[in-house]
Coordinates of C-alpha atoms and ligand atoms in Angstrom, one line a residue:
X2 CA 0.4 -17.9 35.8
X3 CA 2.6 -15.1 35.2
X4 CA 4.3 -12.5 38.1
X5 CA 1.3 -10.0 37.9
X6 CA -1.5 -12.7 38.7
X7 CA -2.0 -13.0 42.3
X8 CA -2.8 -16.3 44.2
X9 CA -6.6 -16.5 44.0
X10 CA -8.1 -15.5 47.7
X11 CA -9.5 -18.1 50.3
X12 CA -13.0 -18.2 49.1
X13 CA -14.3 -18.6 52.0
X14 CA -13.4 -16.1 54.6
X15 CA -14.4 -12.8 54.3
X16 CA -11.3 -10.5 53.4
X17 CA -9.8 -8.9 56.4
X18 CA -8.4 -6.0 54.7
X19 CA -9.8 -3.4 53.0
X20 CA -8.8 -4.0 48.9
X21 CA -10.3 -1.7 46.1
X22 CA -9.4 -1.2 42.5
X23 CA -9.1 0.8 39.9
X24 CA -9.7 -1.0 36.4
X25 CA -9.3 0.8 33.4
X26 CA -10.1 -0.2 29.8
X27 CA -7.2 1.4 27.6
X28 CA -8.9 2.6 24.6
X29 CA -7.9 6.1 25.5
X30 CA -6.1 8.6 27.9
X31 CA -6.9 8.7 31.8
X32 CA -9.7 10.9 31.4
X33 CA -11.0 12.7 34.4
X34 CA -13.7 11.1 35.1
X35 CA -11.6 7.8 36.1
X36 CA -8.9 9.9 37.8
X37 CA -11.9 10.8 40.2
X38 CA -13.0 7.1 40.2
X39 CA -9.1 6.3 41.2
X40 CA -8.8 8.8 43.3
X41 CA -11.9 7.5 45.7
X42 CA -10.7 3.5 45.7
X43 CA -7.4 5.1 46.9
X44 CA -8.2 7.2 50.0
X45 CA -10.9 4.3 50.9
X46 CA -8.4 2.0 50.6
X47 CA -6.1 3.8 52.1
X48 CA -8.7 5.1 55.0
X49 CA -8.8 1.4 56.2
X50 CA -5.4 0.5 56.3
X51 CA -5.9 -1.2 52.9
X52 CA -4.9 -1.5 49.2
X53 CA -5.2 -0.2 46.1
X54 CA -4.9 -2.1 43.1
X55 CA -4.7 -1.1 39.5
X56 CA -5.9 -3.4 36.9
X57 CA -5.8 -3.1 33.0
X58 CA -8.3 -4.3 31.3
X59 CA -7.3 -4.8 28.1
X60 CA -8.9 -8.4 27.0
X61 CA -10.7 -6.4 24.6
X62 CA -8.0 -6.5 21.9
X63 CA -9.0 -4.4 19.3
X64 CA -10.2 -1.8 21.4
X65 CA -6.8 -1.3 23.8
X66 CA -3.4 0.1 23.1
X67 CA -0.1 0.2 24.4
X68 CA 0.0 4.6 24.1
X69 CA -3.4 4.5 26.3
X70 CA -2.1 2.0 28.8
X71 CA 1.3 4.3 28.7
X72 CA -1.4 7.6 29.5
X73 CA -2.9 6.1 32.6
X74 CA 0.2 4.9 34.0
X75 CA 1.8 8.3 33.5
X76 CA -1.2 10.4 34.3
X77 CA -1.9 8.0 37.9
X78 CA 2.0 8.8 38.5
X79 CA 1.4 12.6 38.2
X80 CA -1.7 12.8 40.1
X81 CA 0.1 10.9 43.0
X82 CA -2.1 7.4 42.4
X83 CA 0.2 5.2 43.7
X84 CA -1.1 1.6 43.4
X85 CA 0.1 -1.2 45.6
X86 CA 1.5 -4.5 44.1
X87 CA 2.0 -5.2 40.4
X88 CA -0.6 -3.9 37.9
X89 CA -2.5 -6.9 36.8
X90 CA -2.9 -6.9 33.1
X91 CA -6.4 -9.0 32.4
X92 CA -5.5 -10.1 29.0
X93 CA -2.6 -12.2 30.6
X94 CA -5.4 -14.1 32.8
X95 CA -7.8 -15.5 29.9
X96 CA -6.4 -19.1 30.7
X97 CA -7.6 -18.5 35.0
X98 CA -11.1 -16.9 33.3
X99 CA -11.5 -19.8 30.8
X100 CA -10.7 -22.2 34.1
X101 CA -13.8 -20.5 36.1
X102 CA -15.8 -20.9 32.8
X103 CA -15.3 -24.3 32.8
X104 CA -15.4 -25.2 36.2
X105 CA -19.2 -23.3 36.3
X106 CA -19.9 -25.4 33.6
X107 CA -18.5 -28.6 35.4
X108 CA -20.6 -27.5 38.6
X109 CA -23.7 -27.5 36.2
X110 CA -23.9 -23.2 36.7
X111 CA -23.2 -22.9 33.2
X112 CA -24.1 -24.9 29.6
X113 CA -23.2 -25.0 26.3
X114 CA -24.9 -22.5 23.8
X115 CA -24.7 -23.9 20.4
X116 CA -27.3 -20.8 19.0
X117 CA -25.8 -19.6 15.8
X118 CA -25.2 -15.9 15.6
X119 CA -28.4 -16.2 12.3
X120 CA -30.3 -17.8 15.2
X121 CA -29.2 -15.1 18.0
X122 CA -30.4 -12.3 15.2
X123 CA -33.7 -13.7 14.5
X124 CA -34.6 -13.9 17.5
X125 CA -33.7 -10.8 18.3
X126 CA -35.4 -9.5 15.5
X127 CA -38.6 -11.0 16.9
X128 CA -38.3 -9.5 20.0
X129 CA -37.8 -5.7 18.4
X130 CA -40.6 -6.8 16.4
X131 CA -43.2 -7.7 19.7
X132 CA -41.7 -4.3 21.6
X133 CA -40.0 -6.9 23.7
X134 CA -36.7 -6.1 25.7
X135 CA -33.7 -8.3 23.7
X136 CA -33.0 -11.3 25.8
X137 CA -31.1 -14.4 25.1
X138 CA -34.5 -17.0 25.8
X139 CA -32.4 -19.6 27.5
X140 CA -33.1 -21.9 24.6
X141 CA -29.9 -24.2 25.0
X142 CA -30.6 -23.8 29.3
X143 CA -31.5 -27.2 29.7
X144 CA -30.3 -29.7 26.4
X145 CA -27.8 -31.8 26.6
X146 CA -28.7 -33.0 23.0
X147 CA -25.2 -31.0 21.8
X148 CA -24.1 -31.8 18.5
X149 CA -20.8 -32.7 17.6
X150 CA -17.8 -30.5 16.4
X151 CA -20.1 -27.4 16.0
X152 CA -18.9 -24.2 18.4
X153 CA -20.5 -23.5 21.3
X154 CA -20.3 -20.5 24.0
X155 CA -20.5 -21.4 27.4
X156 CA -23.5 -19.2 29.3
X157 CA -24.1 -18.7 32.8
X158 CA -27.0 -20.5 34.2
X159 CA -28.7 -17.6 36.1
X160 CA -31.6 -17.7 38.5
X161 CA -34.8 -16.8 37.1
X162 CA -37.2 -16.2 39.8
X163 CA -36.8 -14.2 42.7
X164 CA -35.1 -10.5 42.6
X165 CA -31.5 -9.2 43.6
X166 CA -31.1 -6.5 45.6
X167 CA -27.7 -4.6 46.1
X168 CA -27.4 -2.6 48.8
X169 CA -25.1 0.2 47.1
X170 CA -23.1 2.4 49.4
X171 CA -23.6 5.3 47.0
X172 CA -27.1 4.7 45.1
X173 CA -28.7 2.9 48.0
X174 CA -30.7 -0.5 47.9
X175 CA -31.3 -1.6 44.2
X176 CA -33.4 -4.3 43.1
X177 CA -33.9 -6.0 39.8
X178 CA -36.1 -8.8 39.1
X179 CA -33.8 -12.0 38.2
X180 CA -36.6 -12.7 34.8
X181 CA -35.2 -9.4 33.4
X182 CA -31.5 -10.5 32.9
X183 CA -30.3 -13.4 30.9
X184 CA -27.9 -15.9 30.4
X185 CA -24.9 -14.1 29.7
X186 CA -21.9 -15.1 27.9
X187 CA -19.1 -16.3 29.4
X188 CA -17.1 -18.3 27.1
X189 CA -16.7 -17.1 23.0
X190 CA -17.0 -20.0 20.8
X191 CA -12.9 -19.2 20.6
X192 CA -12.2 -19.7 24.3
X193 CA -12.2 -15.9 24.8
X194 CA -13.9 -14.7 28.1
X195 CA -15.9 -12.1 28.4
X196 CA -15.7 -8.8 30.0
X197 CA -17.8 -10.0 32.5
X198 CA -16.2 -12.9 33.2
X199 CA -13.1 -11.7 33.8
X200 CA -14.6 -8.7 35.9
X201 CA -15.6 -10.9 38.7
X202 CA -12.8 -13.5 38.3
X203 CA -9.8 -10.9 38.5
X204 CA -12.2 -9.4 41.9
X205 CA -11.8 -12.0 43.3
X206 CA -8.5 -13.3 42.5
X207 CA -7.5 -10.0 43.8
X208 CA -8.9 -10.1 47.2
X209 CA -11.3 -6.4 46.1
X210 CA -13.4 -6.2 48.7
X211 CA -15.1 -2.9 47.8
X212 CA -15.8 -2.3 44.2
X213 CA -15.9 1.7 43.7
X214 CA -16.7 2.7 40.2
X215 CA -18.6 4.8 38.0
X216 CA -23.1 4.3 37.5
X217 CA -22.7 2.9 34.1
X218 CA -22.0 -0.3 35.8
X219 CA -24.3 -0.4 38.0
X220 CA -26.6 -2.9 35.6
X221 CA -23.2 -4.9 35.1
X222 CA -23.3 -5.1 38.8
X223 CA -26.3 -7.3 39.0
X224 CA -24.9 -9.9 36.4
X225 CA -21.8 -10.3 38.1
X226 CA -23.5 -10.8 41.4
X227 CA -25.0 -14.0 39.6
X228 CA -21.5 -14.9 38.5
X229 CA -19.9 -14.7 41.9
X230 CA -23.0 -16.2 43.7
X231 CA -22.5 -19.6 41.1
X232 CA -19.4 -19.7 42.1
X233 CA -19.9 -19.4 46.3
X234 CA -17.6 -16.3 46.5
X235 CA -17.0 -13.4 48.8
X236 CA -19.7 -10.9 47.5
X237 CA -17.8 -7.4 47.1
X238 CA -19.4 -3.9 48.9
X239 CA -20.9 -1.6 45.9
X240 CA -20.7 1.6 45.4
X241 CA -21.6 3.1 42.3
X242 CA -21.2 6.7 41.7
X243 CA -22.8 9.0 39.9
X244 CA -21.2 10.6 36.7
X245 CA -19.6 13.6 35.7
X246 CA -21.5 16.0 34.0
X247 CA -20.8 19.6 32.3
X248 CA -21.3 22.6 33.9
X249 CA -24.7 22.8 31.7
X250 CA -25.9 19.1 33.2
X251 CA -25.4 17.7 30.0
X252 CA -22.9 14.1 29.9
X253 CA -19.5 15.8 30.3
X254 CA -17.5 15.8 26.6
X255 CA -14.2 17.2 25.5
X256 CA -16.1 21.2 25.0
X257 CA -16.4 20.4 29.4
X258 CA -13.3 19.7 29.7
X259 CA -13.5 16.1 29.4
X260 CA -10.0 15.5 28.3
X261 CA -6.7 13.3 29.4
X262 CA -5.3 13.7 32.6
X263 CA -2.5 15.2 30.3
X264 CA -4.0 18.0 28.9
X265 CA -4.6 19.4 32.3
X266 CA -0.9 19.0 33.3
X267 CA 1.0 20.0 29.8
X268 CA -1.8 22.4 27.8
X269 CA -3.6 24.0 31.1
X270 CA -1.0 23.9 32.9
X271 CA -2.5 22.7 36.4
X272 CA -0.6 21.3 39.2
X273 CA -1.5 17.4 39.9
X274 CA -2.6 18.0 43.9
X275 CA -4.8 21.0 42.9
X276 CA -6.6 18.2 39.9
X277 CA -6.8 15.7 43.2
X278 CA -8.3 18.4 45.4
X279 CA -11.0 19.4 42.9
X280 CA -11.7 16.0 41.5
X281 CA -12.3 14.8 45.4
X282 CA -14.9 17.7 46.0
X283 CA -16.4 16.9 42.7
X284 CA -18.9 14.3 44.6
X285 CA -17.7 13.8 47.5
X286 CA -17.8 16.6 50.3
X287 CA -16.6 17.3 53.7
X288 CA -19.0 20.5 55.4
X289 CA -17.8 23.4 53.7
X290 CA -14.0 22.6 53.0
X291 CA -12.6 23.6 49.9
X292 CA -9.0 23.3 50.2
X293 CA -8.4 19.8 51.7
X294 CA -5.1 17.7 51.6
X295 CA -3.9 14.2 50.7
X296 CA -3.6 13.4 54.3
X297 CA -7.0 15.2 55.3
X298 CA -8.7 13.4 52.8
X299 CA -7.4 9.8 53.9
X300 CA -8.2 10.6 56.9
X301 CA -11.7 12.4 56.2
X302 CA -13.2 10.1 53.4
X303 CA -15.9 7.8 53.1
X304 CA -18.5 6.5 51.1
X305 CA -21.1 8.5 52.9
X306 CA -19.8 12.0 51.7
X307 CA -20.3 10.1 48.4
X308 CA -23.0 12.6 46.6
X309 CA -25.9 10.9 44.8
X310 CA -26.6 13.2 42.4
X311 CA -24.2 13.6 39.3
X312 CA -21.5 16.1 40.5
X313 CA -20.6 18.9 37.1
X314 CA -17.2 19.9 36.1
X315 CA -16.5 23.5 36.5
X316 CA -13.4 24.7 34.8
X317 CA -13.1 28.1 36.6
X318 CA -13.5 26.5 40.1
X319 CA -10.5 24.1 39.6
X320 CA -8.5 27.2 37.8
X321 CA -9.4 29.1 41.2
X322 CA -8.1 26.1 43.4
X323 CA -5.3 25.8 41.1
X324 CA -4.5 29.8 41.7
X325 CA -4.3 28.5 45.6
X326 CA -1.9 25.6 45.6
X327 CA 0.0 27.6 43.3
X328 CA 0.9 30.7 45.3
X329 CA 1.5 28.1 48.5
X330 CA 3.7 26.4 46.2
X331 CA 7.5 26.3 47.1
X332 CA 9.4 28.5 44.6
X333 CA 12.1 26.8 43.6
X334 CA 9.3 23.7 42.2
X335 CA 7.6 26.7 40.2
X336 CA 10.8 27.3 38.3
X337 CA 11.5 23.9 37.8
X338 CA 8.0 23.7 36.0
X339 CA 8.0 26.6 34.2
X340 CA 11.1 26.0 33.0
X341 CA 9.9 24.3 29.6
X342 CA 7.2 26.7 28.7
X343 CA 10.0 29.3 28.8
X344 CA 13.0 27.6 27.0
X345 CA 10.2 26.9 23.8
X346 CA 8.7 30.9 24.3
X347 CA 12.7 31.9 24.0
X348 CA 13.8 28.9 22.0
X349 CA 16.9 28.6 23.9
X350 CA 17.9 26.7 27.3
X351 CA 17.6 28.6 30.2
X352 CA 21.0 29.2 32.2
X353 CA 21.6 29.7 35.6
X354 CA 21.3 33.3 35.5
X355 CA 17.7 32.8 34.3
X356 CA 16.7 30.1 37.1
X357 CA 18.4 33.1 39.4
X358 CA 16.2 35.4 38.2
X359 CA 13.3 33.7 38.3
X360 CA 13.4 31.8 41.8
X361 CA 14.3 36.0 43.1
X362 CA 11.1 36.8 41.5
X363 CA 8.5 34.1 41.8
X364 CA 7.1 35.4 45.2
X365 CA 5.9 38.2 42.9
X366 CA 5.0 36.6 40.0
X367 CA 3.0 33.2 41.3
X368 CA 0.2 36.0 43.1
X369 CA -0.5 37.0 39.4
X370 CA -0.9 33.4 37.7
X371 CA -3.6 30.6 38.1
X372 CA -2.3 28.0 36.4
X373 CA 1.6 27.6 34.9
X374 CA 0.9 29.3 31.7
X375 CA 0.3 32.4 33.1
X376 CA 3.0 32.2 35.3
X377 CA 5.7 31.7 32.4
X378 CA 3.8 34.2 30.4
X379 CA 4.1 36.4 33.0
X380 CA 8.0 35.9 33.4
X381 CA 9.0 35.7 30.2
X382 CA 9.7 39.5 30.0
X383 CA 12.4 38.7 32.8
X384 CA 14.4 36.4 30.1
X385 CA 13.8 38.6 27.0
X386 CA 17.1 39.4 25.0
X387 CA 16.8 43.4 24.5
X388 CA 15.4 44.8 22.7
X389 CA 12.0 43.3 24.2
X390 CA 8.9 43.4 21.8
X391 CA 6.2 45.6 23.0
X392 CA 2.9 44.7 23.7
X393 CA 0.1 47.2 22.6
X394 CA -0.8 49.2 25.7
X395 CA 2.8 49.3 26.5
X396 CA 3.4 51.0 23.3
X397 CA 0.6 53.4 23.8
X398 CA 1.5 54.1 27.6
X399 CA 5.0 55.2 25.9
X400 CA 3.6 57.5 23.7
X401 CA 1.5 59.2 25.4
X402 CA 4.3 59.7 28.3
X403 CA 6.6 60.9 25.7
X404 CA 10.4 61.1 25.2
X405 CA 10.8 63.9 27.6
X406 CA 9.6 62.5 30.8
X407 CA 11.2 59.0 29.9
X408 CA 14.5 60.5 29.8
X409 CA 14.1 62.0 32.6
X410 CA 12.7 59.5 34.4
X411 CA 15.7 57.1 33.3
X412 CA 18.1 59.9 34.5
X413 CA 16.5 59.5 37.7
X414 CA 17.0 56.2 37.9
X415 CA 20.4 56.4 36.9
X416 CA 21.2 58.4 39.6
X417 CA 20.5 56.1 42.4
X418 CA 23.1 55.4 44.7
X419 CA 22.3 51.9 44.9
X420 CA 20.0 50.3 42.9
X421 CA 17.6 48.7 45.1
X422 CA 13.9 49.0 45.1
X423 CA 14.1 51.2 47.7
X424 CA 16.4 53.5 46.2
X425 CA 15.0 53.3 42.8
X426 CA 11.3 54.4 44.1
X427 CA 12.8 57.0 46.3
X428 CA 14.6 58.5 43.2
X429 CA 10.9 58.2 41.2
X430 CA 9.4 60.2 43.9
X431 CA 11.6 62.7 43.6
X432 CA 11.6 63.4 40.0
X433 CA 7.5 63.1 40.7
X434 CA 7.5 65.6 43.4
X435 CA 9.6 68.2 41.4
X436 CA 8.0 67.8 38.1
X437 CA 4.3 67.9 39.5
X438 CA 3.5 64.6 38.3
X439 CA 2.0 61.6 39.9
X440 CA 4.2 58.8 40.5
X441 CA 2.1 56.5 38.0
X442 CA 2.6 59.0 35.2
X443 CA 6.7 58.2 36.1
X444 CA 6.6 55.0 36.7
X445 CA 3.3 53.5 34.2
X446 CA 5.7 54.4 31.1
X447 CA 8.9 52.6 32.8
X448 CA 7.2 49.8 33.5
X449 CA 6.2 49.8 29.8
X450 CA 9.6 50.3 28.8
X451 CA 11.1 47.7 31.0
X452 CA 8.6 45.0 30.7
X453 CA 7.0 45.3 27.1
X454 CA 3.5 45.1 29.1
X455 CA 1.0 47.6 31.6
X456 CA 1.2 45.1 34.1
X457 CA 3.2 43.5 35.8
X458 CA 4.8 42.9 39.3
X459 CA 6.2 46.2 41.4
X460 CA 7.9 48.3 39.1
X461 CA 10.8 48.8 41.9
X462 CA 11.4 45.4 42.3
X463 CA 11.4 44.5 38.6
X464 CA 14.3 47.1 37.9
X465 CA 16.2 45.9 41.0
X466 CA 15.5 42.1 39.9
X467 CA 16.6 42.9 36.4
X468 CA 20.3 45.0 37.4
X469 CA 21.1 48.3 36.3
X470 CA 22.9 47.5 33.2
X471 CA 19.2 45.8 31.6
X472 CA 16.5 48.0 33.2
X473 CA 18.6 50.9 31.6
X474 CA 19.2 49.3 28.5
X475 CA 15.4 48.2 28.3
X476 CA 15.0 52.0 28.9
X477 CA 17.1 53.2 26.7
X478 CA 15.9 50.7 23.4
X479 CA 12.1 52.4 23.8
X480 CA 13.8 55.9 24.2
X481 CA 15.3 55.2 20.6
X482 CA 12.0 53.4 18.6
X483 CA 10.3 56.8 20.6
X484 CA 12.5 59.7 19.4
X485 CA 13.3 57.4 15.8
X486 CA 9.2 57.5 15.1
X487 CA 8.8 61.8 16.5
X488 CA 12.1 62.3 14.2
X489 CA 9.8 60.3 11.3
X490 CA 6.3 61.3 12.2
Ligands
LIG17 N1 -13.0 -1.4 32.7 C1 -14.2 -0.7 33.0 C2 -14.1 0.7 32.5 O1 -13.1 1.2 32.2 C3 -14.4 -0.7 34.6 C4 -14.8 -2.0 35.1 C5 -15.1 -2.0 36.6 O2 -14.7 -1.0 37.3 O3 -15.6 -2.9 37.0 O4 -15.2 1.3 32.5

């Protein structure tokens, strides 16, 4: 056994502690979906005092990579997932599943299969033929006549009569008649385990007492009860919960947003507790909260909050809760992100005097933004090497102000004794006031001239952020394209 397989569990005891998992297959990124399902074995785990376990479940070789185990390690780490103990990679623990295989088979809770795949078809052909479900017959259930040197699987030897019930934390009691599942599979005619197999042996090997995971296992749920009642171990609590589905009720896909943990960190742009605040509301609730913290949410959740019906993914709802942990974010963080969205929009490094400029104004900037590419969109002006391009409306604000009132306006402003917001919007008033003019007629065109945009964040404290030297120059470089296209026009 290697360092990431735990001591199998006293089988006979029920655990003391409360120990969930999260099991990934890595044939892809951390989608969202599975963040949620991570998120919920965490704060139950961590609820009860417990653990959290993450466990990769990559026996399926073709199917898993080492770039989509890399993704959910990163994307956990971001979102704040923080497992206990060593991830425990399945595919290191065929030799432990094989052993339970074999030991169910020693136990007489499992036989030998010699059906040949020709066989396994035809009779499955028969059975789409009769409008029959496709079941395994049990045809191998009860020989012993097994020929020699052929390959054989090893299947589970699963009650037939009677019914299981589950009593699900999320969906409720669920029953199933035992005649409708069959022998599955436990052992490939090359010693591989199943899926299934290993499922319920890693489980238990791992102490999980509560197994928290998405619907579409619910009907793997009932075969791996038969698995871990052949083999006399702790049954697990259930609770299977419901799916995420697009904001139309279809099966959430990439157009809903159903996309890698990473795409909402790097291309929207979201911050990782505002993607754990929305993904805990999406099906799970607490009254009316909205905004609700790590520590709230240990300390809140359950599996009763658990909604039953399939929670939908709504894109502008997490932007909006984004927009909130956002502006209550510290400033100096902000910058930090932002940093790389601006050094590729400027293609250069950004230098001291940059962070300075924007730490002085991120109180200003994060009320404008909703997620982190807004916010360095809306600094970049800031950081601009003169002359500044222009956006439309800017440009059109300029020319309908004209070069007289800009020059005048920049006079103005040159004239301030110190150049403070204060200062500067008392010297803008003042021109206004003389001249007849509003103050946005002064100051709409400066901004424009200062900023390259309409908008932006108080003109006053803009000019004051940016020094007198810049805001002048800035002023100056659209008083030149202005009189250079009158002189040409
Ligand atoms: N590996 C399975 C999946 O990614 C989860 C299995 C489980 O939670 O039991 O869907």
């Amino acid at each position: 056994m290697g360092a990431s397989q735990p001591a199998p569990a006293d089988t006979t005891t029920p655990a003391a502690r409360v120990v969930t998992r999260f099991a990934p297959s890595p044939t892809g990124f951390l989608h969202i979906g599975g963040a949620r399902t991570a998120l919920f074995n965490l704060l139950f785990a961590r609820h009860h005092g417990g653990e959290f376990r993450l466990r990769i479940e990559d026996t399926d070789r073709a199917r898993s990579t080492d770039a989509a185990i890399a993704a959910i390690l990163d994307g956990m780490t971001w979102l704040g997932l923080d497992w206990d103990g060593e991830v425990v990679y399945q595919f290191a623990r065929a030799a432990r599943h094989a052993e339970v295989a074999h030991q169910l088979l020693a136990a007489g809770h499992a036989y030998r299969c010699y059906a040949t795949p020709a066989e396994l078809e035809a009779l499955r052909e028969a059975q789409r033929a009769a409008k029959q479900p496709m079941r395994y017959d049990g045809r191998w259930r009860d020989r012993t006549d097994w020929p020699n040197d052929q390959p054989y699987v090893i299947r589970l030897k699963a009650p037939r009569e009677g019914q299981v019930t589950i009593e699900d934390r999320v969906q409720g009691p669920v029953t199933v008649a035992n005649a409708e599942l069959d022998d599955m599979v436990l052992l490939r005619s090359d010693g591989t385990p199943t899926y299934m197999l290993a499922v319920v042996v890693d489980d238990h090997d791992m102490g999980v007492t509560h197994v928290i995971r998405g619907d579409d296992h619910l009907n793997n749920a009932f075969r791996q009860l038969a698995l871990i009642r052949a083999m006399g171990w702790q049954e697990p609590v259930y609770a299977h919960i419901p799916l995420i589905h697009g904001s139309d009720g279809a099966k959430l896909s990439k157009r809903h947003g159903a996309l890698g943990v990473d795409a909402y960190r790097d291309e929207m742009g979201l911050l990782p507790e505002a993607v754990e605040n929305y993904l805990l509301r999406l099906g799970w609730g607490h009254g009316d909260d909205e905004i609700i913290s790590r520590a709230q949410a240990t300390e809140w959740f359950d599996l009763a909050g658990v909604g039953r019906g399939p929670a939908r993914f709504d894109m502008k709802k997490l932007e909006s809760v984004n927009g909130h942990y956002l502006r209550s974010s510290d400033d100096a963080r902000l910058v930090t992100l932002i940093a790389p969205r601006l050094a590729a929009a400027l293609g250069r490094a950004l230098g001291a005097a940059d962070q300075d400029i924007l730490q002085r104004s991120m109180a200003e900037l994060k009320k404008r933004a909703s997620n982190l590419n807004d916010l360095a969109s809306g600094a970049l002006f800031y950081l601009r090497s003169r002359p500044i391009p222009m956006d439309d409306a800017a440009a059109k604000l300029l020319a309908s102000a004209g070069p007289d009132l800009v020059l005048a306006a920049r006079d103005a402003l040159a004239a301030a004794g110190d150049w403070t917001a204060a200062a500067l919007e008392a010297e803008a008033r003042r021109l206004a006031e003389a001249r007849q003019w509003k103050l946005g007629q002064v100051a709409q065109p400066l901004r424009a001239a200062v900023t390259g945009a309409a908008q932006s964040p108080g003109l006053f404290d803009v000019l004051a952020t940016l020094g007198r030297e810049e805001s002048l120059g800035r002023i100056d470089d659209a008083l030149g394209t202005m009189t250079r296209e009158g002189a040409t026009a």
